mmCIF file of C-alpha atoms in Angstrom:
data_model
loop_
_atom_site.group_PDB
_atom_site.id
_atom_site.type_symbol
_atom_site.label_atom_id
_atom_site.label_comp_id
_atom_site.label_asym_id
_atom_site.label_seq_id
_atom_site.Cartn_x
_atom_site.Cartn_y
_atom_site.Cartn_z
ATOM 1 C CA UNK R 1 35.733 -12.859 -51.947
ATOM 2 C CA UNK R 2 38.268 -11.925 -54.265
ATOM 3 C CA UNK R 3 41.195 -9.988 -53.098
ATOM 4 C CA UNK R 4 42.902 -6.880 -54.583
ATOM 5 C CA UNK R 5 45.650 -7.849 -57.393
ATOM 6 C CA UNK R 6 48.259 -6.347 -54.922
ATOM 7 C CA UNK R 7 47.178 -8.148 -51.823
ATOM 8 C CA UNK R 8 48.898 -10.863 -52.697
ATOM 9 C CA UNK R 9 52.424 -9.685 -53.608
ATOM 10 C CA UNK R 10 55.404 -9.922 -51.857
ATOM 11 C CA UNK R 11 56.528 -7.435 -49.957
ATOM 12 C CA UNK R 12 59.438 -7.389 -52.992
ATOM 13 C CA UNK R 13 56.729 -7.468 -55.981
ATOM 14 C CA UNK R 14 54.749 -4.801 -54.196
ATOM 15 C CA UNK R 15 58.036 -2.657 -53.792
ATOM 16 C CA UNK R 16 58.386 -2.995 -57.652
ATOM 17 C CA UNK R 17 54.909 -2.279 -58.711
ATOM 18 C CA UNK R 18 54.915 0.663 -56.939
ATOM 19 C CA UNK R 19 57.844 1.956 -58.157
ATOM 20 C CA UNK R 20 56.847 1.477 -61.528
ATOM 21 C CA UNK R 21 53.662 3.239 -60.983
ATOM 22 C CA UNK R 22 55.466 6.265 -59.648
ATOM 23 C CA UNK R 23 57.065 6.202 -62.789
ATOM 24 C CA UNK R 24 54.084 5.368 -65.297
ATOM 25 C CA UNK R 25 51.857 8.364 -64.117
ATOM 26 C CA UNK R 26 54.058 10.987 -64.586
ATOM 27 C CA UNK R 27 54.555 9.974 -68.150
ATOM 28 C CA UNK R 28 51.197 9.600 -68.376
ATOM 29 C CA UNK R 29 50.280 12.889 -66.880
ATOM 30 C CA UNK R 30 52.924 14.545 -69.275
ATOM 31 C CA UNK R 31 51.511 13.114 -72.488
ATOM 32 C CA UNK R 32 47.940 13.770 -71.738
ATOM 33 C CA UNK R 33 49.418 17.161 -71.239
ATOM 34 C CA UNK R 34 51.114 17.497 -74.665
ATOM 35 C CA UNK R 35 48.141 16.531 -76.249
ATOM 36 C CA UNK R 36 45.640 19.340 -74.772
ATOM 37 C CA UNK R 37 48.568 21.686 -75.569
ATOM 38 C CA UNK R 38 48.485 20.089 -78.872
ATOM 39 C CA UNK R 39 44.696 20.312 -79.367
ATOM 40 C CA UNK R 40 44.872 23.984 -78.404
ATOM 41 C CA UNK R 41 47.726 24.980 -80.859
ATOM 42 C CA UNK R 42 45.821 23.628 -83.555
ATOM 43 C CA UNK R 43 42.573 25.296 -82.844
ATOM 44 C CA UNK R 44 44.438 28.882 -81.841
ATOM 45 C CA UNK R 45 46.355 27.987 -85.312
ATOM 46 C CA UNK R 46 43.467 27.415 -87.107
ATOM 47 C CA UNK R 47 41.561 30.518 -85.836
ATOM 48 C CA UNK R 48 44.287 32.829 -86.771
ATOM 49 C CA UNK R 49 44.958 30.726 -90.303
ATOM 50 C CA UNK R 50 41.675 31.942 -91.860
ATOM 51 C CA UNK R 51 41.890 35.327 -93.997
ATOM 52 C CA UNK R 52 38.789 37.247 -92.734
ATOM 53 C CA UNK R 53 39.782 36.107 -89.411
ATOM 54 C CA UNK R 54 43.404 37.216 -89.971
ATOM 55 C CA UNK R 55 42.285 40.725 -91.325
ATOM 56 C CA UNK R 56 40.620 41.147 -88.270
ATOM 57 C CA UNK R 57 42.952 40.541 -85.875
ATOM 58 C CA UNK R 58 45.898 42.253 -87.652
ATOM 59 C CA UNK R 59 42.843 45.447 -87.393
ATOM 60 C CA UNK R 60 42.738 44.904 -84.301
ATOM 61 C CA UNK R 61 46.921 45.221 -83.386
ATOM 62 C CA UNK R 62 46.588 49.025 -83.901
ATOM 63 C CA UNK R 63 45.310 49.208 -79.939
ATOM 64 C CA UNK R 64 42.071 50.555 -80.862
ATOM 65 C CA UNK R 65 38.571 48.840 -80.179
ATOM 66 C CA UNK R 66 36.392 48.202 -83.402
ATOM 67 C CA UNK R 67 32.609 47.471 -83.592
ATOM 68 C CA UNK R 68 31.967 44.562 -85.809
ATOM 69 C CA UNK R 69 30.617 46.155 -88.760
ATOM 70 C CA UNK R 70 33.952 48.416 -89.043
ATOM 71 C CA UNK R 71 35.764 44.451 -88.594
ATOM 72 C CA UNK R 72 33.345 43.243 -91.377
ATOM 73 C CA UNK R 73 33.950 45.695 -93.597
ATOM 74 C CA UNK R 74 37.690 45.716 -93.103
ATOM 75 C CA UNK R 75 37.799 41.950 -94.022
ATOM 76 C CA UNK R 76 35.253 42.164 -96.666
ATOM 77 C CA UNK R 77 32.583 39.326 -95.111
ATOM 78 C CA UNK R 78 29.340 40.524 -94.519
ATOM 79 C CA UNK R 79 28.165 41.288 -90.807
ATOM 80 C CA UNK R 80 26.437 37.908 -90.032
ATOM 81 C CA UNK R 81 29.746 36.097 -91.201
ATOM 82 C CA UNK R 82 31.915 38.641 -89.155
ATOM 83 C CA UNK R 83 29.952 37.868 -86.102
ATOM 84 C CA UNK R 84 30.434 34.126 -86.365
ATOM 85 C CA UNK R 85 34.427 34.983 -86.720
ATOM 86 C CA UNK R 86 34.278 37.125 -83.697
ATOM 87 C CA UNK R 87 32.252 34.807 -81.559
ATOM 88 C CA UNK R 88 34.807 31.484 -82.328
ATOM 89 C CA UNK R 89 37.616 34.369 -81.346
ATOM 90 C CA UNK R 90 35.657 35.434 -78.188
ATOM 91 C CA UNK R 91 34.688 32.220 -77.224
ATOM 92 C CA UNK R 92 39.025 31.457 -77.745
ATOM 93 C CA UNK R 93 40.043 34.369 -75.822
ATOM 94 C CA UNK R 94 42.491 35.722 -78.821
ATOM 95 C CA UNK R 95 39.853 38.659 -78.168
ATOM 96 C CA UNK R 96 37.552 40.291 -76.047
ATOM 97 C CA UNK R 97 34.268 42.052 -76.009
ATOM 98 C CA UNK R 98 32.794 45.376 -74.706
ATOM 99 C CA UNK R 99 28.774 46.024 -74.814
ATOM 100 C CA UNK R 100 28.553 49.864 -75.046
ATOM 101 C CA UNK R 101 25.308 51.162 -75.495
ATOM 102 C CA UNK R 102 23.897 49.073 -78.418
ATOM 103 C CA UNK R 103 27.335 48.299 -79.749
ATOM 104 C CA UNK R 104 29.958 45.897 -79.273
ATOM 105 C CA UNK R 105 33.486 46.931 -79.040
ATOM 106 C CA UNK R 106 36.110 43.957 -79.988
ATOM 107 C CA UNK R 107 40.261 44.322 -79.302
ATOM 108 C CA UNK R 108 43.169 42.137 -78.390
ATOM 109 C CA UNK R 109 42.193 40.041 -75.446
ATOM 110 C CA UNK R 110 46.054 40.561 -73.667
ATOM 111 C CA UNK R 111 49.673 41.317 -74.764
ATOM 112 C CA UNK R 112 50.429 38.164 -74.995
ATOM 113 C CA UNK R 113 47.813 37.268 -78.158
ATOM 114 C CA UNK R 114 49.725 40.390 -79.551
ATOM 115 C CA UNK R 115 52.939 39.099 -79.227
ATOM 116 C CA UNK R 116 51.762 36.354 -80.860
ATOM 117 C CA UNK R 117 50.114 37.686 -83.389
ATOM 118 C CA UNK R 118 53.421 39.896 -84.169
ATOM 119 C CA UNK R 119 55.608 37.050 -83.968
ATOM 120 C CA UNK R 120 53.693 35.061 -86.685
ATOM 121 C CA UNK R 121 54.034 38.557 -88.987
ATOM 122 C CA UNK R 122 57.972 37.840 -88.209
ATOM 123 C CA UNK R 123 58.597 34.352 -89.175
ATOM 124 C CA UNK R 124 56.312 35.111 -92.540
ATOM 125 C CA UNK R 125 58.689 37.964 -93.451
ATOM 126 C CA UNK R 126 61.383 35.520 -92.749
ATOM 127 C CA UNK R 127 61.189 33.872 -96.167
ATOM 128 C CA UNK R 128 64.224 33.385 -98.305
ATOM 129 C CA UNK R 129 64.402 34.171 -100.828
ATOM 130 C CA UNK R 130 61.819 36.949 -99.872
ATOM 131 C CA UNK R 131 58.330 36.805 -101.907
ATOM 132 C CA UNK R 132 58.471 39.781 -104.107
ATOM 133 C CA UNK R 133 55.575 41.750 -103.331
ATOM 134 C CA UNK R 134 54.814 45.456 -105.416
ATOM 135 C CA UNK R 135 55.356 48.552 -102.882
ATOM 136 C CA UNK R 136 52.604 51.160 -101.980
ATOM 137 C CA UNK R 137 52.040 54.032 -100.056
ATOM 138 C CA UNK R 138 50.418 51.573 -97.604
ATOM 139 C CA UNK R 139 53.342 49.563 -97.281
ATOM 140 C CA UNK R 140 55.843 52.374 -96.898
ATOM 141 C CA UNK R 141 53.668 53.964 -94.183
ATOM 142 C CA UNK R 142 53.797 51.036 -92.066
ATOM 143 C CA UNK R 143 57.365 50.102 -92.542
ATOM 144 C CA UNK R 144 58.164 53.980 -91.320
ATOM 145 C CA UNK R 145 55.606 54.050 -88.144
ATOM 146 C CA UNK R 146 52.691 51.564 -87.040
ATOM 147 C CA UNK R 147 50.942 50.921 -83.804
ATOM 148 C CA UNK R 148 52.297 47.158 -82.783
ATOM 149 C CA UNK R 149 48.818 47.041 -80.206
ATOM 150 C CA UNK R 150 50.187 49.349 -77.574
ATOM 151 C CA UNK R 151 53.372 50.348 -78.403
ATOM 152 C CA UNK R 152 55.211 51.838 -81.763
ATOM 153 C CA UNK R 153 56.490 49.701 -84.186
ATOM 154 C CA UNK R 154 58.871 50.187 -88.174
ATOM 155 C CA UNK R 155 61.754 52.557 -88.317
ATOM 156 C CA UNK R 156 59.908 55.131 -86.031
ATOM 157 C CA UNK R 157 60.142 52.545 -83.111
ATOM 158 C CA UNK R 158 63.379 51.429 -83.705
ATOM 159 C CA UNK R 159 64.967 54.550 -84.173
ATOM 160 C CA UNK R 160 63.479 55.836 -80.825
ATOM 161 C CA UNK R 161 64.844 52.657 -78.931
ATOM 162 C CA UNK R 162 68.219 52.598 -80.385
ATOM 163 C CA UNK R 163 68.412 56.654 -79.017
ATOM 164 C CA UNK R 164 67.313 55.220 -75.680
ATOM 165 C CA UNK R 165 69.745 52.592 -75.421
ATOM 166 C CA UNK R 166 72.511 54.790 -77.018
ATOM 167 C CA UNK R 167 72.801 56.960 -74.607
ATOM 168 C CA UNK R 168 72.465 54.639 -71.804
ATOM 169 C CA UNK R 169 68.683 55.164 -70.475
ATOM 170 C CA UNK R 170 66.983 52.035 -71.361
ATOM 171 C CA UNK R 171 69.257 48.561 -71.784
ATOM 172 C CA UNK R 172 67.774 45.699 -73.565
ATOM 173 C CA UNK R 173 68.212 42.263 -74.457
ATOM 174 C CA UNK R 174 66.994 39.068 -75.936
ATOM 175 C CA UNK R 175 66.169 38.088 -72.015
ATOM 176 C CA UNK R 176 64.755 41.433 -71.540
ATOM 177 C CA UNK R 177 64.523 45.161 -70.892
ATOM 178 C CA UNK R 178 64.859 47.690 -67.710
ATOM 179 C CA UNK R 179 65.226 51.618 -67.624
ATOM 180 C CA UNK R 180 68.143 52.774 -66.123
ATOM 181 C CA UNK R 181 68.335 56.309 -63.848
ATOM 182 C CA UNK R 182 69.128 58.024 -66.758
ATOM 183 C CA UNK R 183 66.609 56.809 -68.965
ATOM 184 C CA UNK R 184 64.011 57.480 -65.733
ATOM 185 C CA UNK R 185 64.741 60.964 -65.529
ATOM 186 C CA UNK R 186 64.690 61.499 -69.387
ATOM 187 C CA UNK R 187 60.921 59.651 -69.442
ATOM 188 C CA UNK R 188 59.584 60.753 -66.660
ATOM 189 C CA UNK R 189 60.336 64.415 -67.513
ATOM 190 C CA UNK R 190 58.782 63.184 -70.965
ATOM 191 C CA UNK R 191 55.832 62.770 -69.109
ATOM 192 C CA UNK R 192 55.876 58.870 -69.210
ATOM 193 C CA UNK R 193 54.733 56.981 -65.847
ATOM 194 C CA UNK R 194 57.047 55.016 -64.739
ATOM 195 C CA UNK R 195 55.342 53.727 -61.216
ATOM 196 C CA UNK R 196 53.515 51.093 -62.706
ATOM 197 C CA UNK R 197 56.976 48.747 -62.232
ATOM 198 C CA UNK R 198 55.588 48.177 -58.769
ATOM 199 C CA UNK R 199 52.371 47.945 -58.764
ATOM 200 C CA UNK R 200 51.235 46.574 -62.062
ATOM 201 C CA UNK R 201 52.160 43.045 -62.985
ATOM 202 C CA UNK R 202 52.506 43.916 -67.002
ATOM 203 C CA UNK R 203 56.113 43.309 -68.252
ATOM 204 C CA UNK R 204 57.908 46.547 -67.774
ATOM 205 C CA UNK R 205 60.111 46.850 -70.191
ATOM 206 C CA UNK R 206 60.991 44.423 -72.908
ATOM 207 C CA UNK R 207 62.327 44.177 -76.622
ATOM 208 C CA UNK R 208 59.668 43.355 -79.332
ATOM 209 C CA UNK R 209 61.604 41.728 -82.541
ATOM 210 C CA UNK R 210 59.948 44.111 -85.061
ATOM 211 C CA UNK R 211 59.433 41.939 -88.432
ATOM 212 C CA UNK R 212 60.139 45.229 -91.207
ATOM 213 C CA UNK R 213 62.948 46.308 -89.402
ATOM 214 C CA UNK R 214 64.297 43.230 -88.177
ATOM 215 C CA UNK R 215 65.854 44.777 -84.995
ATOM 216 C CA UNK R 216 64.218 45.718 -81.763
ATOM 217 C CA UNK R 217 61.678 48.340 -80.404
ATOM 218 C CA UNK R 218 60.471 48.753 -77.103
ATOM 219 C CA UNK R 219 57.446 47.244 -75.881
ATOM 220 C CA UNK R 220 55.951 46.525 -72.299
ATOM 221 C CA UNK R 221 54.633 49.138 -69.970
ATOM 222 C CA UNK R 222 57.443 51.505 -70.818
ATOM 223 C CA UNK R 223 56.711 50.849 -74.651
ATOM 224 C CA UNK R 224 52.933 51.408 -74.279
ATOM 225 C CA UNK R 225 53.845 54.851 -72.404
ATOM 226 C CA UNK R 226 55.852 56.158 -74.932
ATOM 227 C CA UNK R 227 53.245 55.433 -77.825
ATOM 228 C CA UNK R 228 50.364 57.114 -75.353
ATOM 229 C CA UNK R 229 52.761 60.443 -74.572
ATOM 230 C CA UNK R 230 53.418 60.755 -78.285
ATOM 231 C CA UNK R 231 49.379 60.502 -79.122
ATOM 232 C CA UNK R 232 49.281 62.671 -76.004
ATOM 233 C CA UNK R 233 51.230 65.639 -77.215
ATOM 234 C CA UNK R 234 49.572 65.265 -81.060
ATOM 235 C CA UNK R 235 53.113 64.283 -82.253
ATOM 236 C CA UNK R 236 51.875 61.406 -83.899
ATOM 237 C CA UNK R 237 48.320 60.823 -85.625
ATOM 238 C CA UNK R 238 46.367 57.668 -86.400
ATOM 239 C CA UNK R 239 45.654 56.889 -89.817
ATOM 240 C CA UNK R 240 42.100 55.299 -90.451
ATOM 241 C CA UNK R 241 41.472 51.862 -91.423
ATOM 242 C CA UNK R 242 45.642 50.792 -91.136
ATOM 243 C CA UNK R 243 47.895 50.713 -88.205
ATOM 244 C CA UNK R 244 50.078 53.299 -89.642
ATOM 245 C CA UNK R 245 50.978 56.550 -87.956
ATOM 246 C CA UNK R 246 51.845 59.755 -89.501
ATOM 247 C CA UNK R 247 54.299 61.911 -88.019
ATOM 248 C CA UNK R 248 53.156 65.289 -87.379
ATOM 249 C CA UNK R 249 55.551 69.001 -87.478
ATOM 250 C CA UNK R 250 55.310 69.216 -83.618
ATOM 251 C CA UNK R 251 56.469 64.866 -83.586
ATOM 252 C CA UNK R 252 59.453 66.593 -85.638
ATOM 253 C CA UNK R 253 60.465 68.827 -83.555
ATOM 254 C CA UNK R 254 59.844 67.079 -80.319
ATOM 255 C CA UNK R 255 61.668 63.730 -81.344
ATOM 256 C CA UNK R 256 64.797 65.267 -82.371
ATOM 257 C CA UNK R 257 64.681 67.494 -79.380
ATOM 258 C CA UNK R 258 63.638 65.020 -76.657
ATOM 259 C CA UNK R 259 65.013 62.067 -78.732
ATOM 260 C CA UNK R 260 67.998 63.311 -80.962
ATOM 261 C CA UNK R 261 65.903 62.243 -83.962
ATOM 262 C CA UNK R 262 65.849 63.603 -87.313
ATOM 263 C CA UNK R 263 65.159 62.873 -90.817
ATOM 264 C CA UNK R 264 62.713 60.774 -90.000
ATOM 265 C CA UNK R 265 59.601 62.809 -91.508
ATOM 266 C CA UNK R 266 57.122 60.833 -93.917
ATOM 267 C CA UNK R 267 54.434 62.194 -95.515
ATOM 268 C CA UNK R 268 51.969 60.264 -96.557
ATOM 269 C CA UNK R 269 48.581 61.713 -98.293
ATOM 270 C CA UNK R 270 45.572 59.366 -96.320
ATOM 271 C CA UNK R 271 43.909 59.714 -99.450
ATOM 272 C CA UNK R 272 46.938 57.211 -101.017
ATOM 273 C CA UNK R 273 46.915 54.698 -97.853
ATOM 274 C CA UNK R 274 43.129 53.845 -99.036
ATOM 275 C CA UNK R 275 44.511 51.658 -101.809
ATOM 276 C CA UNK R 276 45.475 48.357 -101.247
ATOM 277 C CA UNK R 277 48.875 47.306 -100.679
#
């Protein structure tokens, strides 16, 4: 009978051999690693690197759920193509699916596939120099205010998180974000809920780089509050088929007084956003 390869050794050889083992799988373990991670970049990559795809998923960042004939029309493929798109996305977890009734409702599977997703709009506004592409009402509308999936997003956002961290109620950072008492007495009486920090396990607080403004809003729980209190109160309004939001004559009033904002008012016709930027 033949005996094992190691039966043999010397006590010596066998000390070796297993300490090069102890070494080899590791490394082993740790490239077999880098290439799953490897084989999943490319196929979330190549999933979010088709246009119709794209369209949908940047449809998708305004929060709201969408049916997949409003996600077909929106990327200009016809519904049988559209469902193959969402299906591959489904099936990838970038989103996921409701069944209401005989309809299917599709949004952002997690905050995290946003924050990808908004990232990737970052580095391609990031070119130098910078493509030169023709302004439009679309295009000035969501530079001003947009929904960045849960939270606000362009000047609107940024100019409500540099008030908040001016006068010393939120503090943020490239590490991240927290609300100080200040800033919890000033949102809660806003009518933001602030208990989730203990019970929820969401990010509370955080900075989102935004990629018009180049400077920080707030996302996170807090973030996603102060977008939902603003729908809440009608200061802001949703305009169809875009991520923009408009800011309405109560917003106005109420961001300057709750805020210290002003001057921020943009009016926008709908009726213009329906062209293309």
């Amino acid at each position: 009978m033949l005996s094992h390869p190691t039966s043999s050794m010397s006590p010596v050889v066998s000390s070796v051999h297993a300490e090069l083992t102890s070494l080899v799988d590791p490394v082993r373990t740790m490239v077999e690693d880098a290439m799953v991670a490897a084989a999943n970049l490319v196929e979330v990559a190549a999933l979010v690197g088709d246009t119709a795809r794209a369209t949908m998923l940047s449809a998708l960042m305004g929060g709201q759920s969408l049916t997949g004939s409003e996600l077909a029309f929106l990327a200009r493929v016809s519904r049988p193509t559209a469902s193959e798109h969402l299906s591959r996305m489904v099936e990838a977890r970038l989103i996921s699916v409701t069944r209401k009734r005989s309809y299917r409702y599709y949004r952002i599977s997690s905050p995290l596939v946003a924050c990808m997703l908004e990232s990737i709009k970052l580095v391609a506004a990031l070119e130098v120099p910078q493509r030169y592409q023709p302004r439009s009402a679309r295009d000035a509308a969501l530079r001003f205010g947009r929904t960045c999936y849960d939270h606000l997003a362009g000047r609107l956002g940024v100019a409500i998180a540099d008030s908040l961290i001016a006068c010393d109620c939120i503090v943020l950072g490239e590490d991240g974000g927290d609300v100080t008492d200040a800033g919890a007495k000033l949102l809660t009486e806003f009518g933001v809920d602030l208990s989730q920090k203990r019970r929820n396990r969401r990010i509370f607080c955080k900075p989102c780089l935004d990629w018009s403004e180049r400077r920080y809003h707030i996302a996170g729980h807090v973030g996603a509050e102060i977008q939902r209190r603003c729908m809440e109160l009608n200061w802001l309004t949703r305009v169809d088929d875009t991520r923009a939001v408009q800011l309405t004559t109560a917003g106005q009033a109420g961001l300057r007084d709750t805020f210290g904002l002003d001057n921020l008012g943009l009016q926008v016709d709908p009726l213009d956003l329906k062209v293309g930027a």
